[in-house]
PDB file of C-alpha atoms and ligand atoms in Angstrom:
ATOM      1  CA  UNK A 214      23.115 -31.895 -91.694  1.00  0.00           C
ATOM      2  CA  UNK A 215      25.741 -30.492 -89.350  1.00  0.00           C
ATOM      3  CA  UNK A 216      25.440 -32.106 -86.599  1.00  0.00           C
ATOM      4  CA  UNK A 217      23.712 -35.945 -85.096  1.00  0.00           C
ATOM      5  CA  UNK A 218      20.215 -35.086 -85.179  1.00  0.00           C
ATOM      6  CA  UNK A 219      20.655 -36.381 -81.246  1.00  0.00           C
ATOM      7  CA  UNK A 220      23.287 -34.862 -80.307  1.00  0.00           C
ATOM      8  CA  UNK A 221      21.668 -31.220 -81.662  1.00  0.00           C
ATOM      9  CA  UNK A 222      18.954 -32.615 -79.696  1.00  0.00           C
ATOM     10  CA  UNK A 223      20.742 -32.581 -76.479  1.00  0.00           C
ATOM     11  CA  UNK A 224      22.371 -29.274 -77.235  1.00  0.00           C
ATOM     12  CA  UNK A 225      18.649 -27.833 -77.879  1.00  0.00           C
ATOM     13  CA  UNK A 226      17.092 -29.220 -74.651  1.00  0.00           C
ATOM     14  CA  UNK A 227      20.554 -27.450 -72.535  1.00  0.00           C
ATOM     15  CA  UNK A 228      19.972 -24.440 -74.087  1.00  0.00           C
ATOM     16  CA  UNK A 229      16.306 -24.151 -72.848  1.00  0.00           C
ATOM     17  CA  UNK A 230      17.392 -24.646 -69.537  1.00  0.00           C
ATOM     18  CA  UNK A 231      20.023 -22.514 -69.982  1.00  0.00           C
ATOM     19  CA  UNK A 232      17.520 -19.831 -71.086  1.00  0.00           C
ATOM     20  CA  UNK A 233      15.427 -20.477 -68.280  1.00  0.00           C
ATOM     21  CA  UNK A 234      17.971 -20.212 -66.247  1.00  0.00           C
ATOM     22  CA  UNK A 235      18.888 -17.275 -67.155  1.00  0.00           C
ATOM     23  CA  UNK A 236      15.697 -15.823 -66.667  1.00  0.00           C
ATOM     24  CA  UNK A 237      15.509 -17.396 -62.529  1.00  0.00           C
ATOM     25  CA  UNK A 238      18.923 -15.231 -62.149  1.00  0.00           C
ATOM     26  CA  UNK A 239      17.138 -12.108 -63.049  1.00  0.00           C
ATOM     27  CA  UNK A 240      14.398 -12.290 -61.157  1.00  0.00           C
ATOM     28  CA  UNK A 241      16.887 -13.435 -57.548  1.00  0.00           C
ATOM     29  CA  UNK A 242      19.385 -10.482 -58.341  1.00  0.00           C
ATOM     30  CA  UNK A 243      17.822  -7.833 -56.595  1.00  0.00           C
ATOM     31  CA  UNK A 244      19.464  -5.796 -53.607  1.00  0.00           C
ATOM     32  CA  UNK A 245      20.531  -7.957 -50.653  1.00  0.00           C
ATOM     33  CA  UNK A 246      20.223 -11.284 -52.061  1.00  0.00           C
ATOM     34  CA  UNK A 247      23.310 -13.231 -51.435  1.00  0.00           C
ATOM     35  CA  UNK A 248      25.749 -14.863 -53.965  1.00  0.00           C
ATOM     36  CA  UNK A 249      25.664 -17.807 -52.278  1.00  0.00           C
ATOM     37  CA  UNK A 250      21.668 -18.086 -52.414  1.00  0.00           C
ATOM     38  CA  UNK A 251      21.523 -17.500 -55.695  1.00  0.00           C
ATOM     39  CA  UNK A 252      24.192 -19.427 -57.213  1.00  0.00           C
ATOM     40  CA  UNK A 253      23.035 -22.509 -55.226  1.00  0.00           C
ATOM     41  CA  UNK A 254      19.193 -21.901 -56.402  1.00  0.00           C
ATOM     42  CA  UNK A 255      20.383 -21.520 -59.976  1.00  0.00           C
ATOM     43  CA  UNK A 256      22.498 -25.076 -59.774  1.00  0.00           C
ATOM     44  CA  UNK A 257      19.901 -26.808 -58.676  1.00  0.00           C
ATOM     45  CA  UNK A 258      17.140 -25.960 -61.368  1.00  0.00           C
ATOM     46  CA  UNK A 259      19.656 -26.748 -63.479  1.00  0.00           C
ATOM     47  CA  UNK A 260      19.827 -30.419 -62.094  1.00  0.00           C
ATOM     48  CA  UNK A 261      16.007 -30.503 -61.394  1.00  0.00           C
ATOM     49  CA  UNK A 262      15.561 -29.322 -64.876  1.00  0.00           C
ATOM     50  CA  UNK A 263      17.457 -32.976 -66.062  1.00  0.00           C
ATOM     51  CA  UNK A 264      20.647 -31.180 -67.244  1.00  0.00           C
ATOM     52  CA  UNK A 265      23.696 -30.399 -65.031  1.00  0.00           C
ATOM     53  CA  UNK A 266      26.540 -27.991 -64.769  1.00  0.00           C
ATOM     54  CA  UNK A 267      29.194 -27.480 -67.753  1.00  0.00           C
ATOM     55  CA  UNK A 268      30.757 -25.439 -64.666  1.00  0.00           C
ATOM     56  CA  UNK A 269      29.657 -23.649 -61.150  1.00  0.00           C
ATOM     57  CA  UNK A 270      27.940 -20.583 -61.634  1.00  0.00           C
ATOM     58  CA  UNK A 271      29.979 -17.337 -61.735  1.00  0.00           C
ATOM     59  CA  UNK A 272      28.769 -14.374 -60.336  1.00  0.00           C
ATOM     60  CA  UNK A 273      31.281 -12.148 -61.029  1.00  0.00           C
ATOM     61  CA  UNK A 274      30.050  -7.942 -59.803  1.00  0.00           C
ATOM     62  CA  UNK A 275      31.998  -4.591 -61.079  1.00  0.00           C
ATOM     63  CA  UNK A 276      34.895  -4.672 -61.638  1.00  0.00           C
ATOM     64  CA  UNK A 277      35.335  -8.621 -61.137  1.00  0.00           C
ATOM     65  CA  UNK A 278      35.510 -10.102 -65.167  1.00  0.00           C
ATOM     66  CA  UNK A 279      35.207 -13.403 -64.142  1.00  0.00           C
ATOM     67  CA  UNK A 280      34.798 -16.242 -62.561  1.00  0.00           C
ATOM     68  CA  UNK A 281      34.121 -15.808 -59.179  1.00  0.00           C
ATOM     69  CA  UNK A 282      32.063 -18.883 -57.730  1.00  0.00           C
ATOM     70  CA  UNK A 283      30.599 -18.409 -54.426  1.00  0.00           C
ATOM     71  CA  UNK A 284      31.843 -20.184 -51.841  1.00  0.00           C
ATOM     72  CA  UNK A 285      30.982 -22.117 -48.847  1.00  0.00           C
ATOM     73  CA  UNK A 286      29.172 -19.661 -46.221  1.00  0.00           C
ATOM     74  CA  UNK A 287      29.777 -16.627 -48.924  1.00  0.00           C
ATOM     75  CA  UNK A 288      28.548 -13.684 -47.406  1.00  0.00           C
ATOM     76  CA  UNK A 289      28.641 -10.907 -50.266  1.00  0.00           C
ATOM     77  CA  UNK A 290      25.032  -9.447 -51.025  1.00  0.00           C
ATOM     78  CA  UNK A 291      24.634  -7.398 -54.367  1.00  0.00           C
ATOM     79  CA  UNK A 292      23.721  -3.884 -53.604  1.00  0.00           C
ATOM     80  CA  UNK A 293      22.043  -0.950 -55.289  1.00  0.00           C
ATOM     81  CA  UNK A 294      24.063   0.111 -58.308  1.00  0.00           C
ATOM     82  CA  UNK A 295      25.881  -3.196 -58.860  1.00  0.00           C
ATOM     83  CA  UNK A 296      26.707  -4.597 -61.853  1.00  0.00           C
ATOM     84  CA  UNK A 297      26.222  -8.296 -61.950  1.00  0.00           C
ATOM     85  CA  UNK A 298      27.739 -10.845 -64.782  1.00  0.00           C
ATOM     86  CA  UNK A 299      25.872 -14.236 -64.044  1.00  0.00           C
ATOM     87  CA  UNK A 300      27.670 -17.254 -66.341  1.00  0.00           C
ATOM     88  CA  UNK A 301      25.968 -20.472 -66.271  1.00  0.00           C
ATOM     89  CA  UNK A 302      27.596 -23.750 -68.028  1.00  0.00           C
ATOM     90  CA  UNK A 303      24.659 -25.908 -68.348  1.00  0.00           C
ATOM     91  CA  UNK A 304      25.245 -29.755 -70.070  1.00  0.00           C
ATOM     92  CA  UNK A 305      23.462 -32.946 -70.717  1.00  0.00           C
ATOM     93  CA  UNK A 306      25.484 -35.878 -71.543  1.00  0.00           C
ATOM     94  CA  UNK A 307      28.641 -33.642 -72.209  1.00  0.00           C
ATOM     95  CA  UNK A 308      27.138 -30.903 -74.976  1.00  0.00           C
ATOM     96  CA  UNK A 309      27.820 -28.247 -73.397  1.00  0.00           C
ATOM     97  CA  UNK A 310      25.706 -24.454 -73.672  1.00  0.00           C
ATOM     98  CA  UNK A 311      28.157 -21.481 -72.008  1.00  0.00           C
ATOM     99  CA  UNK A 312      25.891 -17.955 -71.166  1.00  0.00           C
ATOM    100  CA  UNK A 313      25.895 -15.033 -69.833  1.00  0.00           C
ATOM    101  CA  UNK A 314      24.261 -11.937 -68.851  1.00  0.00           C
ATOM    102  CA  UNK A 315      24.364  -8.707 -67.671  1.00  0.00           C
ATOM    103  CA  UNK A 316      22.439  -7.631 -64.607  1.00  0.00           C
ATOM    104  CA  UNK A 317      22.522  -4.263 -63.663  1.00  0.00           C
ATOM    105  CA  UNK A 318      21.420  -3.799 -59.701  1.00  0.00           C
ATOM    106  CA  UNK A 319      18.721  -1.868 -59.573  1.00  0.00           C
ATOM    107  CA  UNK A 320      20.494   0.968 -61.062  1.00  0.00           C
ATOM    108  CA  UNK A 321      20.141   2.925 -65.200  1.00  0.00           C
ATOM    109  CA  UNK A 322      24.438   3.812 -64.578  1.00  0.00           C
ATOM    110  CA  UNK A 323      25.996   0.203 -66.716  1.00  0.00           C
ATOM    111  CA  UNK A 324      23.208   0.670 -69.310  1.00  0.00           C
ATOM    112  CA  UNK A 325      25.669   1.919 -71.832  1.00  0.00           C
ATOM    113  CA  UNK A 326      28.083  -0.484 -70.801  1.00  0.00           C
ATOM    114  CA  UNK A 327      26.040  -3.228 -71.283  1.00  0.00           C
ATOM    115  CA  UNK A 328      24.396  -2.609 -74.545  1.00  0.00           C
ATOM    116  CA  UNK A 329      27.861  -2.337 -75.800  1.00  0.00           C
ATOM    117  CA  UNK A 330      28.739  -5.600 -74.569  1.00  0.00           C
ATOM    118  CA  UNK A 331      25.598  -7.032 -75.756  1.00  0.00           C
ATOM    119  CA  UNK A 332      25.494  -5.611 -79.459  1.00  0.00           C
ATOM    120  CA  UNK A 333      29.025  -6.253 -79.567  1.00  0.00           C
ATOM    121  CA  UNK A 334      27.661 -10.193 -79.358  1.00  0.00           C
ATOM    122  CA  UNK A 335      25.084  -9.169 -81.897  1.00  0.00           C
ATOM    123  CA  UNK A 336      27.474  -8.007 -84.375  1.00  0.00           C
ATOM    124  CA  UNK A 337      29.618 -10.880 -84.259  1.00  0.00           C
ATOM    125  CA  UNK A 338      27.249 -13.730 -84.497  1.00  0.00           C
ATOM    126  CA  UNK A 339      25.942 -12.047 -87.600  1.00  0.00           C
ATOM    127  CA  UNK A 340      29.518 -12.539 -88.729  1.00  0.00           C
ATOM    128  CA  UNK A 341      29.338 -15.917 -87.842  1.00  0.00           C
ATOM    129  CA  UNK A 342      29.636 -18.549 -90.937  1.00  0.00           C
ATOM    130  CA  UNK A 343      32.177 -21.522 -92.539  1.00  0.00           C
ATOM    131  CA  UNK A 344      35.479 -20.090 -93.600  1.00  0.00           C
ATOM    132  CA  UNK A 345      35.601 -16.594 -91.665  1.00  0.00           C
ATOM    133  CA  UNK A 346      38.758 -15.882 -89.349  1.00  0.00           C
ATOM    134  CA  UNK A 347      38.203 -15.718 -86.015  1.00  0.00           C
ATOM    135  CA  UNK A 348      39.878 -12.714 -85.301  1.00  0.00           C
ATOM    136  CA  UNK A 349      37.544 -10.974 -88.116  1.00  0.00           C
ATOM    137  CA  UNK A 350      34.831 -11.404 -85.104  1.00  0.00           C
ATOM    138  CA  UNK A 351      36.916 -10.270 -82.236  1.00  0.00           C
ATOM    139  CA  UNK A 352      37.756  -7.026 -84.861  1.00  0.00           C
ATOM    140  CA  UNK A 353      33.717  -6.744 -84.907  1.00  0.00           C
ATOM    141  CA  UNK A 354      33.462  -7.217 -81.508  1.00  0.00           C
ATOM    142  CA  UNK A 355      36.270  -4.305 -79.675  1.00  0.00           C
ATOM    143  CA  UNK A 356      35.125  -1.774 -82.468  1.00  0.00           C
ATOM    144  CA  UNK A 357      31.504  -2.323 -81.501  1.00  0.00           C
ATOM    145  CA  UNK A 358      32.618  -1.867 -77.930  1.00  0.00           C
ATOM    146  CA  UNK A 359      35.132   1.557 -79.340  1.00  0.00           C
ATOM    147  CA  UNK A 360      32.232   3.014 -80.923  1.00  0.00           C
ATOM    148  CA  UNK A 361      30.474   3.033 -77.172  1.00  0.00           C
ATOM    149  CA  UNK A 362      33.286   4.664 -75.875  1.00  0.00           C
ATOM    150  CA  UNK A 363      34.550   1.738 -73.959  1.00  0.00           C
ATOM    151  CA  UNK A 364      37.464  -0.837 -74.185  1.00  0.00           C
ATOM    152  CA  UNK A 365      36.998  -4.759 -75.056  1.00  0.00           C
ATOM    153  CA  UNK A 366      38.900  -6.831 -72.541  1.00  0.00           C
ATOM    154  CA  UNK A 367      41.367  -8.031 -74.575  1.00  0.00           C
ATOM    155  CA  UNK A 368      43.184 -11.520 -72.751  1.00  0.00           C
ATOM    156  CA  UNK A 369      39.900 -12.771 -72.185  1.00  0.00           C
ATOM    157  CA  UNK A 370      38.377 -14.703 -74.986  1.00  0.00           C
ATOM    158  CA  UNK A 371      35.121 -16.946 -76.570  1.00  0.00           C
ATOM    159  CA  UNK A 372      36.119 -20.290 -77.357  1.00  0.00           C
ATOM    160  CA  UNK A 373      35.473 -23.322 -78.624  1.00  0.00           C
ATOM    161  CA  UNK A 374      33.630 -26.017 -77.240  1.00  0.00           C
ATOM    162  CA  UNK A 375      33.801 -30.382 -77.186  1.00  0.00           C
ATOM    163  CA  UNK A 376      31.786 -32.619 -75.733  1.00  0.00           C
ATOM    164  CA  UNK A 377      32.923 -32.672 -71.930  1.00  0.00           C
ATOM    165  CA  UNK A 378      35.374 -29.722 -72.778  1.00  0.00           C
ATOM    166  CA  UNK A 379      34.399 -26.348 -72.004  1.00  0.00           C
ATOM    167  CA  UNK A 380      37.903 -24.931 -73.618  1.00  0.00           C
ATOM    168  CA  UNK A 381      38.466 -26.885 -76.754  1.00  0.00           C
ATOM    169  CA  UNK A 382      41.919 -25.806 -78.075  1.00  0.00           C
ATOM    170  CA  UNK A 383      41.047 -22.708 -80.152  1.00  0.00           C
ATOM    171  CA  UNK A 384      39.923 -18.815 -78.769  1.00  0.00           C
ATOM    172  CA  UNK A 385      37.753 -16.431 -80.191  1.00  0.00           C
ATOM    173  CA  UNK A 386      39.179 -13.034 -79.525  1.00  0.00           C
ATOM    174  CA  UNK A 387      37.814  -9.726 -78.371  1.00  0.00           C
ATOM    175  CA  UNK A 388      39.807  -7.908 -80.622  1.00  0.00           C
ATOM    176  CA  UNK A 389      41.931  -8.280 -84.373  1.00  0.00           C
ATOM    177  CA  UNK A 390      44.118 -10.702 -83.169  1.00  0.00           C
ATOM    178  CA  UNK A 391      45.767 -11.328 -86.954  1.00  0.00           C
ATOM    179  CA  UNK A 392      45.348 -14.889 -86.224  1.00  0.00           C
ATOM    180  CA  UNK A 393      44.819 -16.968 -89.151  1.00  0.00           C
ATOM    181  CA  UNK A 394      42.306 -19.314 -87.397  1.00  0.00           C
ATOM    182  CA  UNK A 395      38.855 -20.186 -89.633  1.00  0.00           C
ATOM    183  CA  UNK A 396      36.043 -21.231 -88.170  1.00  0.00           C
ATOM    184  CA  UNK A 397      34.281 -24.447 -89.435  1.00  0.00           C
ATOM    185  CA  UNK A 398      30.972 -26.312 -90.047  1.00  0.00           C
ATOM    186  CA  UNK A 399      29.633 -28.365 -87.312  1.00  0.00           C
ATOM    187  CA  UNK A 400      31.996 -26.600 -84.645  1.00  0.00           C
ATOM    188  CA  UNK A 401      30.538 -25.662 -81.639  1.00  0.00           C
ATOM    189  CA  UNK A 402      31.314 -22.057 -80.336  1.00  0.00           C
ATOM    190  CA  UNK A 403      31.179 -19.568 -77.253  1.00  0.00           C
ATOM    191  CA  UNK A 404      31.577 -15.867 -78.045  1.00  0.00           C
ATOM    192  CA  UNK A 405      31.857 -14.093 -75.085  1.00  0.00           C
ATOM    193  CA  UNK A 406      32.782 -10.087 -75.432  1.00  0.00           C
ATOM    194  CA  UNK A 407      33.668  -8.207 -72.189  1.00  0.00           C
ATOM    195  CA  UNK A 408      32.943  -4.141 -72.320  1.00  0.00           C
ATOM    196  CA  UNK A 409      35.053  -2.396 -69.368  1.00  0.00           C
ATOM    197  CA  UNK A 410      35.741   1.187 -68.890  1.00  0.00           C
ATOM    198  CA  UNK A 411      38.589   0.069 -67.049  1.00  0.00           C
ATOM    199  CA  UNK A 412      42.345  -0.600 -68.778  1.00  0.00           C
ATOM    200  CA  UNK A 413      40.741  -3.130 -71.203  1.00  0.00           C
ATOM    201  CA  UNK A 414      42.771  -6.110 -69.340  1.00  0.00           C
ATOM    202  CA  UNK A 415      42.118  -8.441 -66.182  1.00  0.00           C
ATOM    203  CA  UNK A 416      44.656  -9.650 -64.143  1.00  0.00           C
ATOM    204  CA  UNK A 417      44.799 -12.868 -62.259  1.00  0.00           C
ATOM    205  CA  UNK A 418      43.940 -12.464 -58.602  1.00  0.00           C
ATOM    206  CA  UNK A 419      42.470 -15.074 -55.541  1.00  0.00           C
ATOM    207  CA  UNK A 420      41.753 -18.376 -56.623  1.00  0.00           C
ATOM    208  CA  UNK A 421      38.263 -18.868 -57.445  1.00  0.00           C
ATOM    209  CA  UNK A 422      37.860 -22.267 -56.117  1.00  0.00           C
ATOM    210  CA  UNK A 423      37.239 -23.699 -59.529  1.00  0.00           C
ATOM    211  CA  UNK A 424      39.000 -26.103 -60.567  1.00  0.00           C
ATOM    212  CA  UNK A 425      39.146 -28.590 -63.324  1.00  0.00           C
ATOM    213  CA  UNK A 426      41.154 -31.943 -63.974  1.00  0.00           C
ATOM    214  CA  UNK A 427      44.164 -31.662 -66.095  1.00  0.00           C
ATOM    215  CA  UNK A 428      45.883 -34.838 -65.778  1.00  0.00           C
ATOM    216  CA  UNK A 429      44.728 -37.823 -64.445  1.00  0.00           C
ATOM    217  CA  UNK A 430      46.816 -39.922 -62.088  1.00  0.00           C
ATOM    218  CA  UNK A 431      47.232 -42.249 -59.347  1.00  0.00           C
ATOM    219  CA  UNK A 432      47.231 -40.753 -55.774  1.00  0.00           C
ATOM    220  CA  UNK A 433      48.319 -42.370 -52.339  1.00  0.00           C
ATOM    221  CA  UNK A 434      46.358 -39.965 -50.613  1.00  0.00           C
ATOM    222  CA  UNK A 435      43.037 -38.338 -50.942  1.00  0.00           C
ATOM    223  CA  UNK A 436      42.276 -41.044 -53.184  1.00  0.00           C
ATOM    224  CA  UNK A 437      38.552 -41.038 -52.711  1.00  0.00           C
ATOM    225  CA  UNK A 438      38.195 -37.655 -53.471  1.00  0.00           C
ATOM    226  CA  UNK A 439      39.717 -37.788 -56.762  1.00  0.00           C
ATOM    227  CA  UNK A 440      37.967 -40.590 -57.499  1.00  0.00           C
ATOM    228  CA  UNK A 441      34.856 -38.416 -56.680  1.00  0.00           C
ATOM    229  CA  UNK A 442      35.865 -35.694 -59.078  1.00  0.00           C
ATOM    230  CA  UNK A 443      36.479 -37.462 -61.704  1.00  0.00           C
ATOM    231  CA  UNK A 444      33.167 -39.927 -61.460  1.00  0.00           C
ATOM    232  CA  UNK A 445      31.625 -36.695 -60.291  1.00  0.00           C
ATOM    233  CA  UNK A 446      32.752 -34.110 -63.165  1.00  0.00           C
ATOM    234  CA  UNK A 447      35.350 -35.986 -65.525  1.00  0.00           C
ATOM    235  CA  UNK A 448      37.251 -33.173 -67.207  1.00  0.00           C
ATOM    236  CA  UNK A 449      34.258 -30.412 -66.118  1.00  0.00           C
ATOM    237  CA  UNK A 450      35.423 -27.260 -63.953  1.00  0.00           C
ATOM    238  CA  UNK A 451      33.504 -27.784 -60.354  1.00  0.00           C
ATOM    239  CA  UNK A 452      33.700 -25.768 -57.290  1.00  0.00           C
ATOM    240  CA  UNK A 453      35.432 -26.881 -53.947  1.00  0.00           C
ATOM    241  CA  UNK A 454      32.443 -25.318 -52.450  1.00  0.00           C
ATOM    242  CA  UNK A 455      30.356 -28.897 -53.935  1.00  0.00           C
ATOM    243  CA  UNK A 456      33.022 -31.330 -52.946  1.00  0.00           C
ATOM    244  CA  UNK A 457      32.848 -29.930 -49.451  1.00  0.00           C
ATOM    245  CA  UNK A 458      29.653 -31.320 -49.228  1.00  0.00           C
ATOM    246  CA  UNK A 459      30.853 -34.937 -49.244  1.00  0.00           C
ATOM    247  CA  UNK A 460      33.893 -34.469 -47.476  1.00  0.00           C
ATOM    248  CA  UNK A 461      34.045 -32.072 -45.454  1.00  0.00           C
ATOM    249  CA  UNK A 462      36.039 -28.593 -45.586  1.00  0.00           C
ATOM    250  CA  UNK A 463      39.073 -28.858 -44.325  1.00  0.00           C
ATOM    251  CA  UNK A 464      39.581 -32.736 -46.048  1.00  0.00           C
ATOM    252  CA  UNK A 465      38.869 -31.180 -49.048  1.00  0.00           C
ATOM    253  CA  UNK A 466      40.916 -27.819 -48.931  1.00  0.00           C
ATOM    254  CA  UNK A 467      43.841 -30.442 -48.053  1.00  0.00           C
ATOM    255  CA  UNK A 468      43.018 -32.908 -51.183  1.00  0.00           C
ATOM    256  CA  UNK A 469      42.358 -30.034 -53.494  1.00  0.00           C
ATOM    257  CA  UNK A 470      45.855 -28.378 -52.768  1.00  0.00           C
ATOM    258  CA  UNK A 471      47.932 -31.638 -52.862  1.00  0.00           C
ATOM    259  CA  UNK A 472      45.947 -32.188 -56.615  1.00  0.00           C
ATOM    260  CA  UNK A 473      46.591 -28.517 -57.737  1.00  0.00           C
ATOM    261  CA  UNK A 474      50.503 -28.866 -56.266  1.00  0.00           C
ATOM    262  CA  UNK A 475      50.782 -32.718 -58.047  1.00  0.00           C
ATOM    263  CA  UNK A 476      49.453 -30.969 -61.543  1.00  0.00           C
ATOM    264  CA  UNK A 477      46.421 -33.131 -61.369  1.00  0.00           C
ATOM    265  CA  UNK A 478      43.814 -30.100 -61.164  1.00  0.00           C
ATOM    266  CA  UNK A 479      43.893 -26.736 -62.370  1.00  0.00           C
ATOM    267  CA  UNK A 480      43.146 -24.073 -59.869  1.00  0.00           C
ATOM    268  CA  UNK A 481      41.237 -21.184 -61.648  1.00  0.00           C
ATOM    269  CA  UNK A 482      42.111 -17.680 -60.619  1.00  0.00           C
ATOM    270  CA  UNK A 483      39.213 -15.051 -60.500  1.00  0.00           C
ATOM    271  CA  UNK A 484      40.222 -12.269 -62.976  1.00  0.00           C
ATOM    272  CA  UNK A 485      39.560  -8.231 -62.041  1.00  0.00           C
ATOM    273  CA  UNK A 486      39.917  -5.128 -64.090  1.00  0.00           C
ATOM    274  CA  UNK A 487      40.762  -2.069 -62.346  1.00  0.00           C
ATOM    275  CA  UNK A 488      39.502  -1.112 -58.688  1.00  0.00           C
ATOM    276  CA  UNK A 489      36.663   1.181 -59.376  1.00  0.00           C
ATOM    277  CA  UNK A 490      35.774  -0.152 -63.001  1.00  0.00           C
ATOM    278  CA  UNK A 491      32.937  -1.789 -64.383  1.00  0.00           C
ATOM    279  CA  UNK A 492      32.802  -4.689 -66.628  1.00  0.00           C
ATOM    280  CA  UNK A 493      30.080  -6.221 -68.762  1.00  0.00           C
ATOM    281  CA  UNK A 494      29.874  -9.421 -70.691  1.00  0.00           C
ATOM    282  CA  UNK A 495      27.146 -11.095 -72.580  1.00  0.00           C
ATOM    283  CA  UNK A 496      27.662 -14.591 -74.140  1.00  0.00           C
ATOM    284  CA  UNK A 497      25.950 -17.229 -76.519  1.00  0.00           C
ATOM    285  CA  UNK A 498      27.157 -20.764 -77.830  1.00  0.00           C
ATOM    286  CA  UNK A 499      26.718 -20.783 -81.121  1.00  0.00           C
ATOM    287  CA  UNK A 500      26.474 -24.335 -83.737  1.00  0.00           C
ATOM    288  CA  UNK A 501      28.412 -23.221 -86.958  1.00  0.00           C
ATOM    289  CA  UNK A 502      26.691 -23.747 -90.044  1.00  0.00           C
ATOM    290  CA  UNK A 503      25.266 -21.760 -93.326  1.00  0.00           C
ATOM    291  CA  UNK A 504      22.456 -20.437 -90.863  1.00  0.00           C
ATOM    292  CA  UNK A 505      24.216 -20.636 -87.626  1.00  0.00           C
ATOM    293  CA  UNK A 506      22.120 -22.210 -84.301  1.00  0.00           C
ATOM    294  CA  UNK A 507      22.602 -19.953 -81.409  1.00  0.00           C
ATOM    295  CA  UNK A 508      21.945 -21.647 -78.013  1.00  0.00           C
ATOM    296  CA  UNK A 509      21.437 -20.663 -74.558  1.00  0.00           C
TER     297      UNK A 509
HETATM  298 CO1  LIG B 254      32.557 -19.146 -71.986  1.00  0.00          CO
END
C-alpha cells in the first residue's frame, strides 16, 4: 500500500469536491459574470461540501498565468473571447488536491491553446512512475506544447505536495530542466503545464493578495489577526479579501503589511505573460505509485 488507507481516503473525498467544483466554475463562467461572484460561490461549495480551501481561488484571464484572487468589491466581468484559468486548492484535514482548468469565454479562438496545455498534462502523467526524473516530465510536457506551435511557460512549475503544504520543497518543471530529481512512491504531486503564445515566461507584477505564513512569531501589534491566520489557515495561502471579513479593511491592509514587512507572511505576486498573449494551464495532483492515483 502507498499510502494510510485514511489518509488516501481523505485525499479521495477532496478530489470529488474538487471535481465538482470544477464542474460549478464552468457552468458560472459565462459573459458578464463577475470574478468576485464566482470565486466566492466556488469557496463556499467547497466548505458546504465538508472540505475547505488548500488556497483562494485563482481566476487568472489571458494573458494573466496566475494567481490572481479576486478581491474585495472586484469588479472585472469575463467577456466574450476570454480565456479563463480557474485553480482551486481544495483540502480536508491538510491533504491537499491542486486543479485547474481551462475555460474558454464563449469563444472556439484558445482551443488550440488549450488542448496543448491539456495533452501536455496527458502526456506527462502517463510518464508518471517510481524512479523517473522530474525533468523527463517537464521535457514531455514543453515538447507536447512545441509540437502545437506554442511555448511552455518555463519559471512556472508543478510541485510537490505535504500535508498542510501546498509547495513541498521540490518542482516539477515545464521543460528539461537537467535536474537530477526522481520522483518517489507514496509522494504526492501537482503537475501543472502552462501553454502561452506569449515569450514562454511570466513576470512578477501587483500583489495578488495571497499570502501565506512563512515564519511564525510574536507580534506587539495586530496580534489578533495573526492569531486568526494562523488558527484560521496554519501554513495555507488565504486571501486578504477573507480576513477582511473579520476585521475590517483597512485593519487588515495595515496588519497584513506590517506581517509581509516583519517576514512573517509571504505576499504572492500575480504573474503575467506578455500584454496581448494568451495563456492556458490545466492541472491534476497526482499519488505516485506503480499505477499512479490522479485526483481532482
Ligand atoms: Co499547483
Amino acid at each position: 500500500m502507498v499510502m494510510n488507507k485514511e489518509v488516501l481516503t481523505k485525499y479521495k473525498k477532496a478530489s470529488e469536491i474538487s471535481k465538482k467544483c470544477k464542474e460549478f466554475g464552468k457552468k458560472l463562467a459565462v459573459p458578464g459574470a463577475n470574478y468576485l461572484e464566482i470565486s466566492e460561490k466556488i469557496e463556499s461549495k467547497i466548505r458546504s461540501m465538508g472540505a475547505d480551501l488548500a488556497f483562494p481561488v485563482n481566476m487568472s484571464v489571458n494573458s494573466v498565468a496566475a494567481h490572481y484572487c479576486a478581491v474585495e468589491n472586484d469588479k472585472n466581468i469575463l467577456n466574450e473571447g476570454d480565456l479563463l484559468k480557474l485553480d482551486i486548492g481544495v483540502q480536508i484535514e491538510g491533504y491537499i488536491v491542486d486543479s485547474a482548468i481551462s475555460i474558454p469565454i464563449k469563444t472556439k479562438n484558445h482551443d488550440n491553446l488549450i488542448l496543448a496545455a491539456k495533452e501536455a498534462l496527458n502526456n506527462a502523467i502517463k510518464m508518471v512512475k517510481p524512479g523517473i526524473y522530474t525533468s523527463d516530465i517537464g521535457e514531455i510536457i514543453e515538447s507536447t506544447i512545441n509540437k502545437h506551435g506554442f511555448k511552455s511557460i518555463r519559471n512556472l512549475s508543478g510541485h510537490g505536495i505535504e500535508q498542510y503544504n501546498v509547495h513541498a520543497g521540490y518542482n516539477i518543471p515545464n521543460y528539461k530542466s537537467g535536474g537530477k530529481f526522481k520522483l518517489e512512491k507514496g509522494m504526492v504531486i501537482a503537475i501543472e503545464p502552462f501553454a502561452t503564445n506569449g515569450t514562454g515566461r511570466v513576470t512578477e507584477g501587483k500583489s495578488s493578495g495571497i499570502y501565506e505564513l512563512v515564519e511564525k512569531r510574536q507580534v506587539r501589534m495586530y496580534r489578533d489577526v495573526l492569531n486568526h491566520i494562523i488558527s484560521t489557515y496554519r501554513t495555507l495561502p488565504f486571501s486578504e479579501r477573507e480576513v477582511s471579513k473579520n476585521f475590517g479593511r483597512t485593519k487588515t491592509k495595515l496588519a497584513l503589511d506590517s506581517f509581509v514587512r516583519a517576514g512573517i507572511l509571504h505576499d504572492h505576486k500575480i504573474l503575467n505573460e506578455k500584454p496581448g498573449s494568451y495563456v492556458a494551464q490545466f492541472e491534476y495532483t497526482i499519488i505516485v505509485d506503480d499505477k499512479p492515483i490522479i485526483l481532482g
